[in-house]
Short mmCIF file of C-alpha atoms in Angstrom, two decimals:
data_model
loop_
_atom_site.label_atom_id
_atom_site.label_comp_id
_atom_site.label_asym_id
_atom_site.label_seq_id
_atom_site.Cartn_x
_atom_site.Cartn_y
_atom_site.Cartn_z
CA MET A 424 1.93 -104.08 -77.32
CA TYR A 425 4.87 -106.20 -76.19
CA PHE A 426 6.74 -104.83 -73.19
CA PHE A 427 9.24 -105.65 -70.46
CA ASP A 428 8.95 -104.90 -66.78
CA PRO A 429 12.66 -104.61 -66.01
CA HIS A 430 12.17 -104.19 -62.26
CA ILE A 431 9.65 -106.40 -60.50
CA HIS A 432 10.07 -108.61 -57.44
CA VAL A 433 8.61 -111.82 -58.79
CA ALA A 434 9.43 -113.70 -55.58
CA SER A 435 6.76 -111.57 -53.88
CA ARG A 436 4.10 -111.96 -56.55
CA THR A 437 1.50 -114.61 -57.27
CA THR A 438 0.95 -116.68 -60.37
CA ASP A 439 -2.20 -114.63 -60.99
CA ASP A 440 0.07 -111.63 -61.50
CA LEU A 441 2.29 -113.55 -63.91
CA GLN A 442 -0.76 -114.69 -65.85
CA ALA A 443 -2.09 -111.14 -66.11
CA LEU A 444 1.29 -109.77 -67.20
CA ALA A 445 1.69 -112.39 -69.91
CA ARG A 446 -1.82 -111.80 -71.22
CA ALA A 447 -1.15 -108.04 -71.33
CA GLY A 448 1.86 -108.54 -73.61
CA CYS A 449 4.76 -108.78 -71.19
CA VAL A 450 7.65 -110.74 -72.70
CA GLY A 451 10.25 -110.49 -69.96
CA LEU A 452 10.86 -109.53 -66.34
CA GLY A 453 13.92 -108.23 -64.51
CA GLU A 454 14.20 -109.08 -60.84
CA PRO A 455 16.77 -107.28 -58.67
CA ALA A 456 17.68 -108.65 -55.27
CA PHE A 457 16.06 -106.55 -52.52
CA TRP A 458 14.87 -106.37 -48.95
CA MET A 459 12.20 -109.02 -48.48
CA GLY A 460 10.41 -107.14 -45.70
CA TYR A 461 12.47 -108.56 -42.84
CA ASP A 462 16.16 -108.57 -41.98
CA ARG A 463 17.84 -111.87 -42.78
CA THR A 464 19.95 -113.39 -40.04
CA ALA A 465 22.89 -114.86 -41.95
CA ALA A 466 24.64 -114.81 -45.31
CA VAL A 467 23.32 -118.27 -46.09
CA CYS A 468 19.81 -116.77 -46.23
CA PHE A 469 21.03 -114.57 -49.08
CA TYR A 470 22.65 -117.56 -50.76
CA ASP A 471 19.26 -119.28 -50.81
CA TYR A 472 17.55 -116.09 -51.98
CA PHE A 473 20.00 -115.69 -54.88
CA ARG A 474 19.33 -119.31 -55.82
CA GLN A 475 15.61 -118.54 -55.77
CA LEU A 476 16.15 -115.55 -58.10
CA THR A 477 18.35 -117.45 -60.54
CA GLU A 478 16.83 -120.95 -60.45
CA TRP A 479 13.24 -121.07 -59.24
CA GLU A 480 11.70 -117.75 -60.30
CA PRO A 481 12.85 -118.12 -63.94
CA LYS A 482 10.99 -121.44 -64.04
CA ARG A 483 7.82 -119.92 -62.59
CA VAL A 484 7.96 -117.07 -65.10
CA ALA A 485 8.71 -119.40 -68.01
CA ASN A 486 5.45 -121.22 -67.30
CA TYR A 487 3.70 -118.11 -68.60
CA GLY A 488 5.86 -117.72 -71.69
CA MET A 489 7.99 -114.87 -70.33
CA ALA A 490 11.74 -114.54 -69.83
CA HIS A 491 13.34 -113.73 -66.49
CA TRP A 492 16.65 -112.10 -65.60
CA ALA A 493 18.03 -111.33 -62.16
CA TRP A 494 20.37 -108.82 -60.55
CA VAL A 495 22.21 -109.78 -57.37
CA GLY A 496 23.52 -107.57 -54.60
CA MET A 497 23.09 -106.42 -51.02
CA ASN A 498 20.09 -104.14 -50.63
CA ALA A 499 20.44 -100.74 -48.97
CA LYS A 500 18.38 -101.57 -45.88
CA GLU A 501 20.33 -104.64 -44.82
CA ALA A 502 23.58 -102.96 -45.92
CA GLU A 503 23.67 -101.19 -42.56
CA ASN A 504 25.17 -104.41 -41.16
CA VAL A 505 28.60 -104.10 -42.82
CA GLY A 506 29.88 -107.42 -41.46
CA LEU A 507 26.95 -109.32 -42.90
CA ALA A 508 27.19 -107.31 -46.12
CA ARG A 509 30.81 -108.37 -46.61
CA GLU A 510 29.84 -112.03 -46.25
CA VAL A 511 27.08 -111.51 -48.83
CA ILE A 512 29.39 -109.64 -51.22
CA ALA A 513 31.71 -112.65 -51.12
CA LEU A 514 28.84 -114.78 -52.43
CA LEU A 515 28.11 -112.60 -55.43
CA PRO A 516 30.75 -113.72 -57.98
CA GLU A 517 29.27 -117.23 -58.15
CA PHE A 518 25.89 -115.77 -59.08
CA LEU A 519 27.21 -113.03 -61.36
CA ASP A 520 28.63 -115.80 -63.54
CA ARG A 521 25.21 -117.38 -63.99
CA PRO A 522 23.72 -117.05 -67.50
CA ASN A 523 20.57 -115.18 -66.43
CA VAL A 524 22.16 -112.51 -64.21
CA LEU A 525 22.44 -108.98 -65.59
CA GLY A 526 24.67 -107.34 -62.99
CA VAL A 527 24.91 -106.00 -59.44
CA GLY A 528 21.65 -104.61 -58.04
CA GLU A 529 19.63 -103.28 -56.56
CA ILE A 530 22.14 -101.59 -54.34
CA GLY A 531 22.14 -98.07 -52.95
CA LEU A 532 21.15 -96.09 -49.92
CA ASN A 533 18.22 -96.07 -47.51
CA LYS A 534 18.93 -93.71 -44.60
CA CYS A 535 22.22 -92.54 -46.15
CA THR A 536 24.33 -93.66 -43.20
CA ARG A 537 28.09 -94.14 -43.09
CA ASN A 538 27.64 -97.93 -42.89
CA GLU A 539 25.34 -97.99 -45.91
CA LEU A 540 27.87 -95.97 -47.86
CA THR A 541 30.70 -98.33 -46.87
CA THR A 542 28.77 -101.33 -48.12
CA LEU A 543 27.83 -99.49 -51.28
CA GLU A 544 31.43 -98.55 -52.02
CA GLU A 545 32.46 -102.20 -51.69
CA LEU A 546 29.64 -103.39 -53.95
CA VAL A 547 30.53 -100.83 -56.60
CA ALA A 548 34.19 -101.81 -56.37
CA LEU A 549 33.28 -105.45 -56.98
CA ALA A 550 31.08 -104.57 -59.93
CA LEU A 551 33.64 -102.31 -61.57
CA ALA A 552 36.44 -104.82 -61.09
CA ARG A 553 34.34 -107.42 -62.89
CA GLY A 554 32.87 -105.15 -65.56
CA GLU A 555 29.30 -105.65 -64.34
CA GLN A 556 26.33 -103.40 -64.99
CA LEU A 557 24.98 -101.58 -61.94
CA LEU A 558 21.42 -101.00 -60.77
CA PHE A 559 20.98 -98.44 -57.99
CA HIS A 560 18.05 -98.05 -55.61
CA THR A 561 17.68 -94.43 -54.54
CA PRO A 562 16.16 -93.73 -51.12
CA HIS A 563 12.50 -93.14 -50.41
CA LEU A 564 10.70 -89.86 -49.79
CA GLU A 565 12.61 -87.22 -47.82
CA GLU A 566 15.96 -88.98 -48.25
CA LYS A 567 15.70 -89.33 -52.04
CA TYR A 568 17.28 -86.02 -53.04
CA ARG A 569 20.23 -86.34 -50.67
CA GLY A 570 20.78 -90.04 -51.35
CA THR A 571 20.64 -89.65 -55.11
CA GLY A 572 23.26 -86.91 -54.86
CA MET A 573 25.49 -89.16 -52.75
CA ILE A 574 25.22 -91.97 -55.30
CA LEU A 575 26.02 -89.61 -58.17
CA ASP A 576 29.04 -88.27 -56.25
CA LEU A 577 30.27 -91.81 -55.61
CA LEU A 578 30.04 -92.70 -59.29
CA ALA A 579 31.60 -89.44 -60.49
CA ALA A 580 34.67 -90.10 -58.34
CA ASP A 581 35.57 -93.33 -60.19
CA ASP A 582 36.75 -93.00 -63.79
CA ARG A 583 36.08 -96.69 -64.43
CA VAL A 584 32.34 -96.01 -64.39
CA VAL A 585 30.71 -96.22 -67.82
CA PRO A 586 27.53 -94.15 -67.42
CA GLU A 587 25.45 -95.99 -70.03
CA ARG A 588 26.02 -99.21 -68.06
CA VAL A 589 24.53 -97.72 -64.88
CA TRP A 590 20.83 -97.57 -64.03
CA ILE A 591 19.75 -95.13 -61.31
CA ASP A 592 16.28 -96.20 -60.27
CA HIS A 593 13.27 -94.61 -58.57
CA CYS A 594 13.93 -91.19 -60.12
CA GLU A 595 11.31 -88.49 -59.66
CA GLU A 596 10.84 -84.89 -60.74
CA HIS A 597 13.56 -83.55 -58.43
CA THR A 598 16.21 -86.18 -59.24
CA ILE A 599 15.82 -87.23 -62.87
CA ARG A 600 17.63 -84.28 -64.45
CA PRO A 601 21.11 -84.81 -62.92
CA VAL A 602 20.85 -88.55 -63.58
CA LEU A 603 20.17 -88.08 -67.29
CA GLU A 604 22.63 -85.22 -67.66
CA ALA A 605 25.40 -87.44 -66.28
CA GLY A 606 24.60 -90.07 -68.92
CA TYR A 607 23.04 -92.73 -66.69
CA TRP A 608 19.81 -94.61 -67.24
CA ALA A 609 16.91 -93.18 -65.24
CA GLY A 610 14.28 -95.55 -63.87
CA LEU A 611 10.74 -94.34 -63.20
CA THR A 612 8.94 -96.45 -60.63
CA LEU A 613 5.17 -96.57 -61.01
CA TYR A 614 4.36 -97.21 -57.38
CA PRO A 615 1.33 -95.95 -55.48
CA THR A 616 1.62 -93.07 -53.00
CA THR A 617 5.37 -93.00 -52.39
CA LYS A 618 6.83 -92.85 -55.90
CA MET A 619 5.39 -92.00 -59.31
CA THR A 620 2.06 -92.39 -61.09
CA PRO A 621 1.73 -93.37 -64.75
CA GLU A 622 0.57 -89.83 -65.59
CA ARG A 623 3.66 -88.26 -64.02
CA ALA A 624 5.86 -90.78 -65.84
CA VAL A 625 4.31 -89.61 -69.11
CA ASP A 626 5.18 -86.07 -68.04
CA MET A 627 8.81 -87.11 -67.68
CA ILE A 628 8.85 -88.56 -71.20
CA GLU A 629 7.30 -85.38 -72.56
CA ILE A 630 9.85 -83.19 -70.77
CA TYR A 631 13.04 -85.25 -71.19
CA GLY A 632 12.27 -87.51 -74.16
CA PRO A 633 12.63 -91.31 -74.17
CA GLU A 634 16.42 -91.62 -74.26
CA ARG A 635 17.75 -93.78 -71.38
CA ILE A 636 14.46 -93.82 -69.47
CA LEU A 637 13.01 -97.05 -68.10
CA VAL A 638 9.51 -97.51 -66.71
CA THR A 639 8.90 -100.28 -64.20
CA SER A 640 6.41 -101.45 -61.58
CA SER A 641 8.91 -102.47 -58.86
CA ALA A 642 5.94 -104.51 -57.68
CA ASP A 643 6.85 -106.28 -54.46
CA TRP A 644 5.31 -107.49 -51.18
CA GLY A 645 3.76 -104.10 -50.35
CA PRO A 646 0.90 -102.20 -51.96
CA SER A 647 2.07 -102.06 -55.56
CA ASP A 648 0.75 -102.72 -59.05
CA PRO A 649 2.30 -105.43 -61.22
CA MET A 650 0.23 -104.05 -64.12
CA ALA A 651 1.83 -100.60 -63.83
CA VAL A 652 3.66 -100.77 -67.17
CA PRO A 653 0.42 -101.48 -69.08
CA ALA A 654 -1.10 -98.57 -67.13
CA PHE A 655 1.74 -96.37 -68.40
CA ILE A 656 1.11 -97.56 -71.97
CA GLN A 657 -2.55 -96.62 -71.57
CA ALA A 658 -1.65 -93.21 -70.11
CA MET A 659 0.71 -92.52 -73.04
CA ARG A 660 -2.05 -93.38 -75.52
CA ARG A 661 -4.56 -91.17 -73.69
CA ARG A 662 -2.13 -88.28 -74.18
CA GLY A 663 -1.94 -89.02 -77.89
CA HIS A 664 1.57 -90.50 -78.09
CA ASP A 665 2.16 -92.92 -80.94
CA ASP A 666 3.04 -96.57 -80.53
CA ALA A 667 6.59 -96.07 -81.82
CA LEU A 668 7.42 -93.79 -78.88
CA ILE A 669 5.66 -96.02 -76.37
CA ARG A 670 7.42 -99.09 -77.70
CA ARG A 671 10.77 -97.34 -77.39
CA VAL A 672 10.20 -96.77 -73.68
CA VAL A 673 8.66 -100.10 -72.68
CA TYR A 674 10.42 -102.48 -75.07
CA ASP A 675 13.44 -101.07 -76.91
CA ASN A 676 15.00 -99.25 -73.95
CA PRO A 677 14.98 -102.17 -71.49
CA LEU A 678 16.21 -104.50 -74.21
CA ARG A 679 19.07 -102.12 -75.01
CA LEU A 680 20.10 -101.94 -71.36
CA MET A 681 19.87 -105.68 -70.77
CA ARG A 682 21.84 -106.49 -73.92
CA GLN A 683 24.80 -104.64 -72.46
CA SER A 684 25.17 -107.41 -69.87
CA ARG A 685 27.55 -110.16 -70.90
CA ASN A 686 25.14 -112.79 -69.59
CA PHE A 687 22.10 -111.54 -71.48
CA GLN A 688 20.57 -114.12 -73.76
CA GLY A 689 17.36 -113.21 -75.50
CA MET B 1169 -17.33 -91.81 -27.90
CA ALA B 1170 -16.12 -94.06 -30.65
CA GLU B 1171 -12.75 -93.25 -32.15
CA THR B 1172 -13.19 -91.70 -35.58
CA ALA B 1173 -10.91 -91.19 -38.51
CA SER B 1174 -10.37 -87.60 -37.40
CA SER B 1175 -9.36 -88.35 -33.80
CA GLY B 1176 -5.68 -88.44 -32.82
CA ASN B 1177 -3.24 -86.95 -35.29
CA PRO B 1178 -4.56 -87.84 -38.74
CA LEU B 1179 -1.23 -86.92 -40.29
CA ASP B 1180 0.21 -90.08 -38.79
CA LYS B 1181 -2.01 -92.00 -41.18
CA ASP B 1182 -2.63 -89.57 -44.01
CA PHE B 1183 0.60 -87.61 -44.50
CA LEU B 1184 1.94 -89.75 -47.36
CA GLN B 1185 -1.41 -89.72 -49.13
CA ILE B 1186 -1.65 -85.92 -48.81
CA ARG B 1187 1.95 -85.56 -50.02
CA ALA B 1188 1.22 -87.78 -53.04
CA ARG B 1189 -1.90 -85.80 -53.93
CA LEU B 1190 -0.04 -82.49 -53.69
CA ILE B 1191 2.68 -83.73 -56.05
CA GLU B 1192 0.02 -85.08 -58.39
CA LEU B 1193 -1.73 -81.72 -58.35
CA ALA B 1194 1.52 -79.84 -58.96
CA ALA B 1195 2.29 -82.14 -61.89
CA ALA B 1196 -1.21 -81.56 -63.30
CA MET B 1197 -0.74 -77.78 -63.13
CA ASP B 1198 2.64 -78.12 -64.87
CA ARG B 1199 0.81 -80.10 -67.55
CA VAL B 1200 -1.65 -77.24 -68.01
CA ASP B 1201 1.28 -74.87 -68.51
CA ARG B 1202 3.02 -77.16 -70.99
CA GLY B 1203 -0.21 -77.49 -72.91
CA GLY B 1204 -0.14 -73.77 -73.61
CA GLY B 1205 -1.55 -72.52 -70.34
CA ALA B 1206 -5.15 -71.63 -69.63
CA ALA B 1207 -4.96 -67.87 -69.17
CA GLY B 1208 -8.42 -66.41 -68.95
CA ASP B 1209 -10.09 -69.78 -68.48
CA PRO B 1210 -12.49 -69.38 -65.54
CA ARG B 1211 -11.81 -72.95 -64.44
CA LEU B 1212 -8.21 -72.00 -63.74
CA GLU B 1213 -9.42 -69.27 -61.41
CA GLN B 1214 -11.69 -71.78 -59.70
CA ILE B 1215 -8.69 -74.01 -59.13
CA ARG B 1216 -6.62 -71.13 -57.74
CA ARG B 1217 -9.38 -70.04 -55.37
CA SER B 1218 -9.80 -73.64 -54.26
CA LEU B 1219 -6.10 -73.97 -53.58
CA ALA B 1220 -6.27 -70.87 -51.41
CA ILE B 1221 -9.14 -72.43 -49.46
CA VAL B 1222 -7.15 -75.64 -48.98
CA ALA B 1223 -4.09 -73.70 -47.79
CA GLY B 1224 -6.10 -71.53 -45.41
CA ASN B 1225 -7.03 -72.07 -41.80
CA GLU B 1226 -10.81 -71.90 -42.05
CA PRO B 1227 -12.74 -75.07 -41.19
CA ASN B 1228 -14.97 -76.92 -43.63
CA ARG B 1229 -12.51 -76.62 -46.49
CA ALA B 1230 -14.06 -79.49 -48.43
CA GLU B 1231 -17.50 -77.86 -48.25
CA GLN B 1232 -16.03 -74.52 -49.34
CA VAL B 1233 -14.24 -76.10 -52.30
CA GLN B 1234 -17.45 -77.89 -53.30
CA MET B 1235 -19.24 -74.55 -53.22
CA GLU B 1236 -16.49 -72.99 -55.34
CA PHE B 1237 -17.33 -75.51 -58.03
CA SER B 1238 -21.12 -75.18 -57.61
CA LEU B 1239 -22.75 -73.09 -60.30
CA SER B 1240 -25.83 -72.21 -58.25
CA ALA B 1241 -23.74 -70.91 -55.38
CA ARG B 1242 -21.93 -68.44 -57.60
CA GLY B 1243 -25.07 -67.01 -59.10
#
């Protein structure tokens, strides 16, 4: 079955992973800007990183017959440094105009601090002023519930927000309901130990249906599984779900979201 | 004495794994309910007794759970 992985950090993955994804039926990858495992020391480091996401990684991915789209933004962890974040935000318009960029992301909260929220408000303001789609990272573990609520409150306070153009990622059992009820896209991250397993993602489809749900690997530089979307497909089949439903989640839904970006070509 | 996996505070290393397994177990039990439940199924009672063992303070929980699922031990 053809599928997309709309959230994977290709810059952290090997060509072996790209080969395996292509052979499994992957046709396209979405790569949000994120924390690379260390704090960068200057805005120019982000400039180079955004170039990597929009110039080099698409070429690597194309070698395996897949498409690549990027999201650019200031990740939640480095957003604590508001001064640096403002310098990075000033870089974003140049990249948001590039033909393979889908919007502003992944942005959000990590420890839910005042500084993180300040940076987030400025990123959202930029995105809304430009009519960009938004991709939100919700915090890990014990901060997820609180941080997701803070993000939803921030969005609800601005009447320029178009819910179907907003993707709230890393949803789990205790956060998915308010995200879907507010009309946003809910991302399910198939990530070992700290997020969601393929079996629990199938549970979410069974409980909430496939509308506005995305399933991704978020595979990065840590222990993660770039083949998580195929694992989800397998788990859906084991539960007896038909290919039409599976295809809707792993192919039609990401395509529908991406097509809402003015830069999407595919 | 050599340091073993159980020396120190194992939660420092194992907490996230235990947390993940608990959520996975909770999700599996929800799945049983959504599938129509398993009222009267003796395996469900085995699971409940095992959960009580896990939540208790007696040592050798793994051995006790193994015995819960051992036919010969239950006569």
